[in-house]
Amino acid sequence: MRNRLRNSVLLKPLADGLSVVAERSERAYGSVPNTLRLLLLAALLIGVPFYEDPVAGGVIFDDRWLSVFRLVGLYIMLGIGLNVVVGYAGLLDLGYVAFFASGAYLYALLASPASPAIDFPIDQVPWLFWVILPSALVVGAGIGVFLGIPVLPLRGDYLAIVTLGFGEIIRLFLVNKTDWTGGSQGLYGIKAPPLPDLPLIEVTELKSTALTEWYIFLIIGIFLVAFCAGRLRDSRIGRAWEAIREDEEVASAMGIDTVKYKLYAFAMGAAFGALGGTLFAAFQGSAIPDSFDLLVSINVVAIVVIGGMGSTPGVVLGAVILIGIPDFLRFKEASDLLGLLDPLVPFADTHTWAEDLRQNRFIVFGALLVLIMVSRPTGLIPSRRRKIEFAAASEAS
Amino acid sequence: MPRSWKWLSLLAIVLLAFTAFAACGDDDEEDTGDGEPTATGDGGGENVVVVEPGQKIQVGVTAVLAGDLEALGATVLAATELAAQQLGDIEGFEVEIVSADDQCDASGAIPAAQQLLANENLVAVIGSICSGVNVTVQPTYEQAHITQVSSGSTAVKVTYPEGRDPFDTFLRTVVHDGVQGVKQAEFATEVLGAKTAFSAHDTDAYGTGLKDVFNANFAELGGEIVGTQGWEKQQTDFAALVTSVTTAAPDLVYVASFDPEAAAFITQLRAAGYEGDFLAGDGVITEQFLTLAGADAEGAYLSKPAPIGESEALTKFQADFEAYAGYPWDDQPYAAESYDAYTAIFNAIVEVAEVVDGNLEIDLDAMNDAIHASDFDGVVGHIAFDDHGDVVAAPGKPQIVFFKAEGGEYVPQEFE
Amino acid sequence: MSSTPAHPAVRVPAGWLLAGTLVAIFVIVAVIDDGKGWNFWIEQARNGLTTGSLYALIALGYTMVYGVLRMINFAHGEVFMIGAFAGWVVLTEVFGGDGMSDWLIAPAIVVAMLAAALASASAVVVIERFAYRPLRHAPRLAPLISAIGVSIFLSNLFLRLTDARFKQYPRIFPQGPGESIDLGFTDIDYIQLFLVGSSIVMMLALFLFVQRTRMGTSIRAVAENQEVSSLMGINVNQVIVVTFVIGAALAGVAGVMYGLWLYNIKGTMGFLPGIKAFTAAVLGGIGNVPGAMAGGFLIGLAESVGREQLNTLFNPTLTWAFGWAGADGLGLGNEWKDVVAFFVLILVLLFRPTGIFGEVVGKRA
């Protein structure tokens, strides 16, 4: 039944097509060493703001693209962090936004003129950001441990609801404890720290250097985080996580200190989340409690699951689809493209696909989540291990 | 190191796809040459938008356009579109309203702004009605020299930012909480004679800000705040809060929030037998409040910025808006303020626009000055701005007006 | 540190003990009081029970589905919303809304509830078939995300259908000052009686159904062990659908009750009650039917009474310990109610990781 459904859904041909392309490219690039591949990819991505349109002149990806990419990049970072908790260690965390918020408020409380915490003109200290950034990792890890301890004995769905509760508690705290956090008005006016000027920027005439710098900074950050996560996974710690994920009791019986490793997972995930948060507050310029609601946690979980749990490329794809596409659909180009479909629509004179889509994009989003899950239950790019597991399980059933 | 290399190809495909879309779509946009709104001096002249023949002048609207709060954004957009329709062309150039959805959330703020700024003929932006969006996005518009005229953001901090001067590029046609809260406190003590008040507010920036002003002023005028409690937006069951209120038995219940929660609250308050006075502000005084609260709205006092009722312009607007949008102008707040915001922008464009070689040139900075110098009678009332960008009272006229809900209508009350 | 399920013979008493402790705390704190008056506490308790009854009804759906499928049905809140809208349509279109004659009110409400149950049940049958069934053997999180997708889809669909506006229930149920039964020490509003009463009746019916009927036994069997049940001849798919339908019907009726009580409904109304109800189900021990009922009432009470009690309790404690004397104790106003609800949950789970009454012990298929 499920196979029939999978085969009949539109995504199957698309998924197949992607697999074919992937395999061929894999073979083609098979000879190039790993590091070089990564560097190539990095260069490709970093160059994005500079690509010029040969036909019309000027850059292809202007500010609005970059601001969307920046948001997608942020979610990729968050996704990689959550991947550690959910994908590697198997701990269902529905309150990831708590860590994200901690990092953001850490920076905002120290850098916003509206902050109740500081009294001196913060712009006099431009290197503050560089000090806070690594501290965010430490603070995040600390909070991860702090929130992880009470939930250690909980499994599965209990863990889910409690972490959800934590996320909400943190948000409500941010909103209501005005004298500590600035309340629902939020903290604003955070000046972006001067990022190191990259020489390339002078070469081309860019409209907004800040966005470009942030974008590049994020790309570098993502690579670093992905690198760390990957190393963790392939290490002893990662193997312990895998054991815990598969069967906690057996792992414990085999001598793995589940407490230590679970806390470690929370700490790492939280550290990455807080890092993302600090970056967010810095490039956004504001930290407002509304931005840290349950929906963020849900989005991150969705990215990880849809992308493929335990798989970094999956997270990237998940973020691009779930965050990038809805934003992209607001663009003029999307409206133009969809406008091509107008003649097919009976109400073409009063409706336009684009307008309708923009208004209904959440309906489409929900349906998309369902469709993707139903046709690809292990995610779009599952880690190889999961695919094997799933195949075995479905054969057995 | 990642094991699967499908991602490389997938990412490459995705990038290529984006590139293809972008390259295809860019054709008409690059031809204008001079007018680059995102530039700080790029292209021709200092921040001048050049509209070529056949192109349109663009005014942006940033608001919530999808999701739970959609009705608010839709109202702002409808009012703006109506205004554009009614005020017409400038020197033969049409005005186009372009919109972007900021989701009333700081994260959506900058992408929405960037989207609007990508329109090469953008001269001004109306919005956002959400203060959180505004504080995030003010620097972006300032950098682009694009003026924002907000029709609904009332947090004081938006025009009184900490640590810096107010943004020249930001103005609002709606009175901020600092004014309303003060007047409400005065009304409560002088007209309603309340000695004790219970403050209920929503935990958003709007509710908390307004409540703070009211509480401070009420206390200063000798009143006593017997309780202050908040509610999360979307809350519908106020039983616990109502019990707290009835136990405290205040003379007045003050509410700083929007109409849905206020309506539910007043219904349950009255059902519990509370008979004291009820006072709320501009977020509540809508048609929807009367509908949602029904008979329980009877006797409630509400305040609103600007005098209305006698103005011909308003009556005409009411009829026109309902004809255009399909629902009453005050079903949701800020329709009238949006109309006036557009009018201010329109007047400014007319004033500074010059036709040069068949193109319409609009100097953004001159436009900003012109908007600051606005002085006209709009739908909402008299529109003139102070140096913070806030709308000032017309000489001799009150800035906040009070109403009592009677017989399903809002009846103006005398109060200076 | 993984917990082992309690021995069945000890499980129920422990749960009741915990529940009893909470009630005792309530009484003690009410006695300590703080100048708020006995009436205040009774009233808050009534409020808590009323809200709690709705949470309980919705929680049942979560818990039953979890019991048979080990799946969190995130879209359950939307099922509640659909029921509310169905009831609204019936009351306004079929019966004429506010203008209906007095004698019609009672039958109208009954019809509305039936319609809501039907609508919610139909919705959930479709949802189960297309969004959940294909994922029955998928990794744990897949149905969760699918459910989230359904939830987003449905709430936004209804927002679209109503232009993101509120719709009002006709005010036909007697509510207001004086519409209550005077018990001497307190009044019970008719609406509160109706809500709590109907909920209890429905829950009893459900309990009997699960314990005494054949289908009920099948449900318990499937919850216990899917594979063996199917080997015993039980049509597992059918049982699962029936489970979903029952849970949905209850939630749908809860939607109508909500509408009659609070009047204003909107496409996004299911989100918050959904989360609360889910919390309640977990609190009571997920998969445990009486647990969900108790959990619902407890969460309702925690939000109202519990919060006020924290205020009261901490004031004398803080004063005694640190010499502070705040007017409102912890100052936990209404805006903290969700925090308190989650706090109660976390506290309970700290001491009993499987919920108050413990979860239904069952093995995965």
PDB file of N, CA and C in Angstrom, chain B residues 124-184:
ATOM      1  N   ALA B 124       8.435  55.102  -1.396  1.00  0.00           N
ATOM      2  CA  ALA B 124       8.069  55.164   0.017  1.00  0.00           C
ATOM      3  C   ALA B 124       7.405  53.855   0.408  1.00  0.00           C
ATOM      4  N   VAL B 125       7.307  53.648   1.702  1.00  0.00           N
ATOM      5  CA  VAL B 125       6.692  52.412   2.191  1.00  0.00           C
ATOM      6  C   VAL B 125       5.681  52.752   3.270  1.00  0.00           C
ATOM      7  N   ILE B 126       4.540  52.108   3.210  1.00  0.00           N
ATOM      8  CA  ILE B 126       3.543  52.259   4.275  1.00  0.00           C
ATOM      9  C   ILE B 126       3.636  51.034   5.173  1.00  0.00           C
ATOM     10  N   GLY B 127       3.793  51.286   6.447  1.00  0.00           N
ATOM     11  CA  GLY B 127       3.871  50.146   7.351  1.00  0.00           C
ATOM     12  C   GLY B 127       5.137  50.175   8.168  1.00  0.00           C
ATOM     13  N   SER B 128       5.375  49.227   8.951  1.00  0.00           N
ATOM     14  CA  SER B 128       4.459  48.167   9.275  1.00  0.00           C
ATOM     15  C   SER B 128       3.589  48.580  10.457  1.00  0.00           C
ATOM     16  N   ILE B 129       2.525  47.869  10.666  1.00  0.00           N
ATOM     17  CA  ILE B 129       1.737  48.202  11.851  1.00  0.00           C
ATOM     18  C   ILE B 129       2.291  47.493  13.076  1.00  0.00           C
ATOM     19  N   CYS B 130       3.303  46.677  12.879  1.00  0.00           N
ATOM     20  CA  CYS B 130       3.858  45.957  14.017  1.00  0.00           C
ATOM     21  C   CYS B 130       5.150  46.632  14.468  1.00  0.00           C
ATOM     22  N   SER B 131       5.174  47.033  15.726  1.00  0.00           N
ATOM     23  CA  SER B 131       6.333  47.758  16.227  1.00  0.00           C
ATOM     24  C   SER B 131       7.604  46.920  16.192  1.00  0.00           C
ATOM     25  N   GLY B 132       7.464  45.639  16.437  1.00  0.00           N
ATOM     26  CA  GLY B 132       8.633  44.763  16.415  1.00  0.00           C
ATOM     27  C   GLY B 132       9.293  44.751  15.047  1.00  0.00           C
ATOM     28  N   VAL B 133       8.475  44.760  14.029  1.00  0.00           N
ATOM     29  CA  VAL B 133       8.997  44.806  12.665  1.00  0.00           C
ATOM     30  C   VAL B 133       9.710  46.128  12.439  1.00  0.00           C
ATOM     31  N   ASN B 134       9.085  47.210  12.876  1.00  0.00           N
ATOM     32  CA  ASN B 134       9.648  48.527  12.627  1.00  0.00           C
ATOM     33  C   ASN B 134      11.002  48.728  13.270  1.00  0.00           C
ATOM     34  N   VAL B 135      11.134  48.347  14.535  1.00  0.00           N
ATOM     35  CA  VAL B 135      12.430  48.600  15.167  1.00  0.00           C
ATOM     36  C   VAL B 135      13.531  47.802  14.481  1.00  0.00           C
ATOM     37  N   THR B 136      13.160  46.699  13.864  1.00  0.00           N
ATOM     38  CA  THR B 136      14.163  45.893  13.183  1.00  0.00           C
ATOM     39  C   THR B 136      14.540  46.491  11.838  1.00  0.00           C
ATOM     40  N   VAL B 137      13.570  47.086  11.198  1.00  0.00           N
ATOM     41  CA  VAL B 137      13.723  47.427   9.800  1.00  0.00           C
ATOM     42  C   VAL B 137      14.033  48.896   9.546  1.00  0.00           C
ATOM     43  N   GLN B 138      13.896  49.720  10.591  1.00  0.00           N
ATOM     44  CA  GLN B 138      14.179  51.149  10.415  1.00  0.00           C
ATOM     45  C   GLN B 138      15.574  51.428   9.849  1.00  0.00           C
ATOM     46  N   PRO B 139      16.601  50.768  10.375  1.00  0.00           N
ATOM     47  CA  PRO B 139      17.928  51.046   9.817  1.00  0.00           C
ATOM     48  C   PRO B 139      18.028  50.712   8.331  1.00  0.00           C
ATOM     49  N   THR B 140      17.374  49.650   7.925  1.00  0.00           N
ATOM     50  CA  THR B 140      17.438  49.248   6.521  1.00  0.00           C
ATOM     51  C   THR B 140      16.850  50.310   5.611  1.00  0.00           C
ATOM     52  N   TYR B 141      15.673  50.812   5.975  1.00  0.00           N
ATOM     53  CA  TYR B 141      15.053  51.830   5.141  1.00  0.00           C
ATOM     54  C   TYR B 141      15.816  53.139   5.200  1.00  0.00           C
ATOM     55  N   GLU B 142      16.388  53.397   6.362  1.00  0.00           N
ATOM     56  CA  GLU B 142      17.149  54.624   6.491  1.00  0.00           C
ATOM     57  C   GLU B 142      18.334  54.616   5.539  1.00  0.00           C
ATOM     58  N   GLN B 143      18.964  53.470   5.486  1.00  0.00           N
ATOM     59  CA  GLN B 143      20.117  53.347   4.611  1.00  0.00           C
ATOM     60  C   GLN B 143      19.722  53.528   3.151  1.00  0.00           C
ATOM     61  N   ALA B 144      18.519  53.107   2.847  1.00  0.00           N
ATOM     62  CA  ALA B 144      18.065  53.189   1.463  1.00  0.00           C
ATOM     63  C   ALA B 144      17.373  54.513   1.164  1.00  0.00           C
ATOM     64  N   HIS B 145      17.295  55.376   2.172  1.00  0.00           N
ATOM     65  CA  HIS B 145      16.651  56.683   2.011  1.00  0.00           C
ATOM     66  C   HIS B 145      15.180  56.584   1.642  1.00  0.00           C
ATOM     67  N   ILE B 146      14.575  55.466   2.002  1.00  0.00           N
ATOM     68  CA  ILE B 146      13.152  55.293   1.716  1.00  0.00           C
ATOM     69  C   ILE B 146      12.366  55.656   2.964  1.00  0.00           C
ATOM     70  N   THR B 147      11.365  56.493   2.810  1.00  0.00           N
ATOM     71  CA  THR B 147      10.573  56.917   3.955  1.00  0.00           C
ATOM     72  C   THR B 147       9.501  55.895   4.282  1.00  0.00           C
ATOM     73  N   GLN B 148       9.382  55.632   5.583  1.00  0.00           N
ATOM     74  CA  GLN B 148       8.325  54.741   6.045  1.00  0.00           C
ATOM     75  C   GLN B 148       7.261  55.588   6.698  1.00  0.00           C
ATOM     76  N   VAL B 149       6.015  55.356   6.346  1.00  0.00           N
ATOM     77  CA  VAL B 149       4.940  56.017   7.074  1.00  0.00           C
ATOM     78  C   VAL B 149       4.074  54.903   7.639  1.00  0.00           C
ATOM     79  N   SER B 150       4.099  54.760   8.937  1.00  0.00           N
ATOM     80  CA  SER B 150       3.345  53.669   9.534  1.00  0.00           C
ATOM     81  C   SER B 150       1.953  54.131   9.909  1.00  0.00           C
ATOM     82  N   SER B 151       0.988  53.239   9.713  1.00  0.00           N
ATOM     83  CA  SER B 151      -0.382  53.613  10.042  1.00  0.00           C
ATOM     84  C   SER B 151      -0.888  52.891  11.273  1.00  0.00           C
ATOM     85  N   GLY B 152      -0.016  52.149  11.955  1.00  0.00           N
ATOM     86  CA  GLY B 152      -0.575  51.394  13.068  1.00  0.00           C
ATOM     87  C   GLY B 152       0.399  51.019  14.162  1.00  0.00           C
ATOM     88  N   SER B 153       1.650  51.405  14.019  1.00  0.00           N
ATOM     89  CA  SER B 153       2.590  50.985  15.045  1.00  0.00           C
ATOM     90  C   SER B 153       2.615  52.021  16.144  1.00  0.00           C
ATOM     91  N   THR B 154       2.244  51.636  17.345  1.00  0.00           N
ATOM     92  CA  THR B 154       2.056  52.670  18.363  1.00  0.00           C
ATOM     93  C   THR B 154       3.052  52.635  19.514  1.00  0.00           C
ATOM     94  N   ALA B 155       3.979  51.731  19.511  1.00  0.00           N
ATOM     95  CA  ALA B 155       4.926  51.706  20.618  1.00  0.00           C
ATOM     96  C   ALA B 155       5.730  52.993  20.618  1.00  0.00           C
ATOM     97  N   VAL B 156       5.899  53.547  21.784  1.00  0.00           N
ATOM     98  CA  VAL B 156       6.592  54.834  21.880  1.00  0.00           C
ATOM     99  C   VAL B 156       8.017  54.734  21.355  1.00  0.00           C
ATOM    100  N   LYS B 157       8.651  53.624  21.651  1.00  0.00           N
ATOM    101  CA  LYS B 157      10.061  53.476  21.308  1.00  0.00           C
ATOM    102  C   LYS B 157      10.354  53.586  19.822  1.00  0.00           C
ATOM    103  N   VAL B 158       9.355  53.410  19.027  1.00  0.00           N
ATOM    104  CA  VAL B 158       9.619  53.435  17.589  1.00  0.00           C
ATOM    105  C   VAL B 158      10.047  54.833  17.137  1.00  0.00           C
ATOM    106  N   THR B 159       9.515  55.865  17.750  1.00  0.00           N
ATOM    107  CA  THR B 159       9.964  57.214  17.392  1.00  0.00           C
ATOM    108  C   THR B 159      10.860  57.802  18.466  1.00  0.00           C
ATOM    109  N   TYR B 160      11.045  57.070  19.530  1.00  0.00           N
ATOM    110  CA  TYR B 160      11.969  57.510  20.578  1.00  0.00           C
ATOM    111  C   TYR B 160      12.956  56.390  20.837  1.00  0.00           C
ATOM    112  N   PRO B 161      13.764  56.054  19.829  1.00  0.00           N
ATOM    113  CA  PRO B 161      14.658  54.916  20.016  1.00  0.00           C
ATOM    114  C   PRO B 161      15.747  55.259  21.032  1.00  0.00           C
ATOM    115  N   GLU B 162      16.163  54.263  21.752  1.00  0.00           N
ATOM    116  CA  GLU B 162      17.183  54.519  22.744  1.00  0.00           C
ATOM    117  C   GLU B 162      18.545  54.547  22.092  1.00  0.00           C
ATOM    118  N   GLY B 163      19.352  55.416  22.578  1.00  0.00           N
ATOM    119  CA  GLY B 163      20.729  55.433  22.105  1.00  0.00           C
ATOM    120  C   GLY B 163      20.952  56.141  20.794  1.00  0.00           C
ATOM    121  N   ARG B 164      19.918  56.731  20.214  1.00  0.00           N
ATOM    122  CA  ARG B 164      20.168  57.461  18.970  1.00  0.00           C
ATOM    123  C   ARG B 164      19.046  58.455  18.700  1.00  0.00           C
ATOM    124  N   ASP B 165      19.236  59.260  17.697  1.00  0.00           N
ATOM    125  CA  ASP B 165      18.195  60.207  17.307  1.00  0.00           C
ATOM    126  C   ASP B 165      17.068  59.468  16.616  1.00  0.00           C
ATOM    127  N   PRO B 166      15.895  60.071  16.624  1.00  0.00           N
ATOM    128  CA  PRO B 166      14.787  59.418  15.913  1.00  0.00           C
ATOM    129  C   PRO B 166      15.101  59.277  14.429  1.00  0.00           C
ATOM    130  N   PHE B 167      14.547  58.270  13.812  1.00  0.00           N
ATOM    131  CA  PHE B 167      14.791  58.044  12.392  1.00  0.00           C
ATOM    132  C   PHE B 167      14.038  59.071  11.567  1.00  0.00           C
ATOM    133  N   ASP B 168      14.783  59.797  10.744  1.00  0.00           N
ATOM    134  CA  ASP B 168      14.133  60.755   9.846  1.00  0.00           C
ATOM    135  C   ASP B 168      13.219  60.062   8.869  1.00  0.00           C
ATOM    136  N   THR B 169      13.583  58.857   8.532  1.00  0.00           N
ATOM    137  CA  THR B 169      12.820  58.159   7.506  1.00  0.00           C
ATOM    138  C   THR B 169      11.598  57.450   8.062  1.00  0.00           C
ATOM    139  N   PHE B 170      11.261  57.697   9.312  1.00  0.00           N
ATOM    140  CA  PHE B 170      10.091  57.035   9.859  1.00  0.00           C
ATOM    141  C   PHE B 170       9.091  58.055  10.399  1.00  0.00           C
ATOM    142  N   LEU B 171       7.854  57.918   9.958  1.00  0.00           N
ATOM    143  CA  LEU B 171       6.785  58.762  10.506  1.00  0.00           C
ATOM    144  C   LEU B 171       5.569  57.885  10.724  1.00  0.00           C
ATOM    145  N   ARG B 172       4.639  58.355  11.518  1.00  0.00           N
ATOM    146  CA  ARG B 172       3.419  57.570  11.641  1.00  0.00           C
ATOM    147  C   ARG B 172       2.197  58.464  11.749  1.00  0.00           C
ATOM    148  N   THR B 173       1.114  57.969  11.164  1.00  0.00           N
ATOM    149  CA  THR B 173      -0.135  58.728  11.166  1.00  0.00           C
ATOM    150  C   THR B 173      -1.022  58.303  12.322  1.00  0.00           C
ATOM    151  N   VAL B 174      -0.490  57.446  13.164  1.00  0.00           N
ATOM    152  CA  VAL B 174      -1.294  56.971  14.283  1.00  0.00           C
ATOM    153  C   VAL B 174      -0.663  57.516  15.554  1.00  0.00           C
ATOM    154  N   VAL B 175      -1.473  57.877  16.489  1.00  0.00           N
ATOM    155  CA  VAL B 175      -0.960  58.464  17.720  1.00  0.00           C
ATOM    156  C   VAL B 175      -0.344  57.375  18.591  1.00  0.00           C
ATOM    157  N   HIS B 176       0.790  57.693  19.186  1.00  0.00           N
ATOM    158  CA  HIS B 176       1.429  56.626  19.955  1.00  0.00           C
ATOM    159  C   HIS B 176       0.868  56.513  21.358  1.00  0.00           C
ATOM    160  N   ASP B 177       1.232  55.391  21.987  1.00  0.00           N
ATOM    161  CA  ASP B 177       0.651  55.038  23.285  1.00  0.00           C
ATOM    162  C   ASP B 177       0.896  56.086  24.346  1.00  0.00           C
ATOM    163  N   GLY B 178       2.010  56.771  24.248  1.00  0.00           N
ATOM    164  CA  GLY B 178       2.326  57.764  25.267  1.00  0.00           C
ATOM    165  C   GLY B 178       1.245  58.821  25.364  1.00  0.00           C
ATOM    166  N   VAL B 179       0.641  59.152  24.246  1.00  0.00           N
ATOM    167  CA  VAL B 179      -0.424  60.154  24.253  1.00  0.00           C
ATOM    168  C   VAL B 179      -1.725  59.557  24.745  1.00  0.00           C
ATOM    169  N   GLN B 180      -2.036  58.378  24.173  1.00  0.00           N
ATOM    170  CA  GLN B 180      -3.321  57.777  24.490  1.00  0.00           C
ATOM    171  C   GLN B 180      -3.414  57.389  25.954  1.00  0.00           C
ATOM    172  N   GLY B 181      -2.343  56.769  26.443  1.00  0.00           N
ATOM    173  CA  GLY B 181      -2.361  56.299  27.826  1.00  0.00           C
ATOM    174  C   GLY B 181      -2.601  57.436  28.807  1.00  0.00           C
ATOM    175  N   VAL B 182      -1.952  58.554  28.543  1.00  0.00           N
ATOM    176  CA  VAL B 182      -2.109  59.710  29.440  1.00  0.00           C
ATOM    177  C   VAL B 182      -3.556  60.180  29.454  1.00  0.00           C
ATOM    178  N   LYS B 183      -4.108  60.340  28.267  1.00  0.00           N
ATOM    179  CA  LYS B 183      -5.495  60.828  28.165  1.00  0.00           C
ATOM    180  C   LYS B 183      -6.459  59.846  28.800  1.00  0.00           C
ATOM    181  N   GLN B 184      -6.183  58.569  28.614  1.00  0.00           N
ATOM    182  CA  GLN B 184      -7.080  57.564  29.179  1.00  0.00           C
ATOM    183  C   GLN B 184      -7.076  57.657  30.695  1.00  0.00           C
TER     184      GLN B 184
END
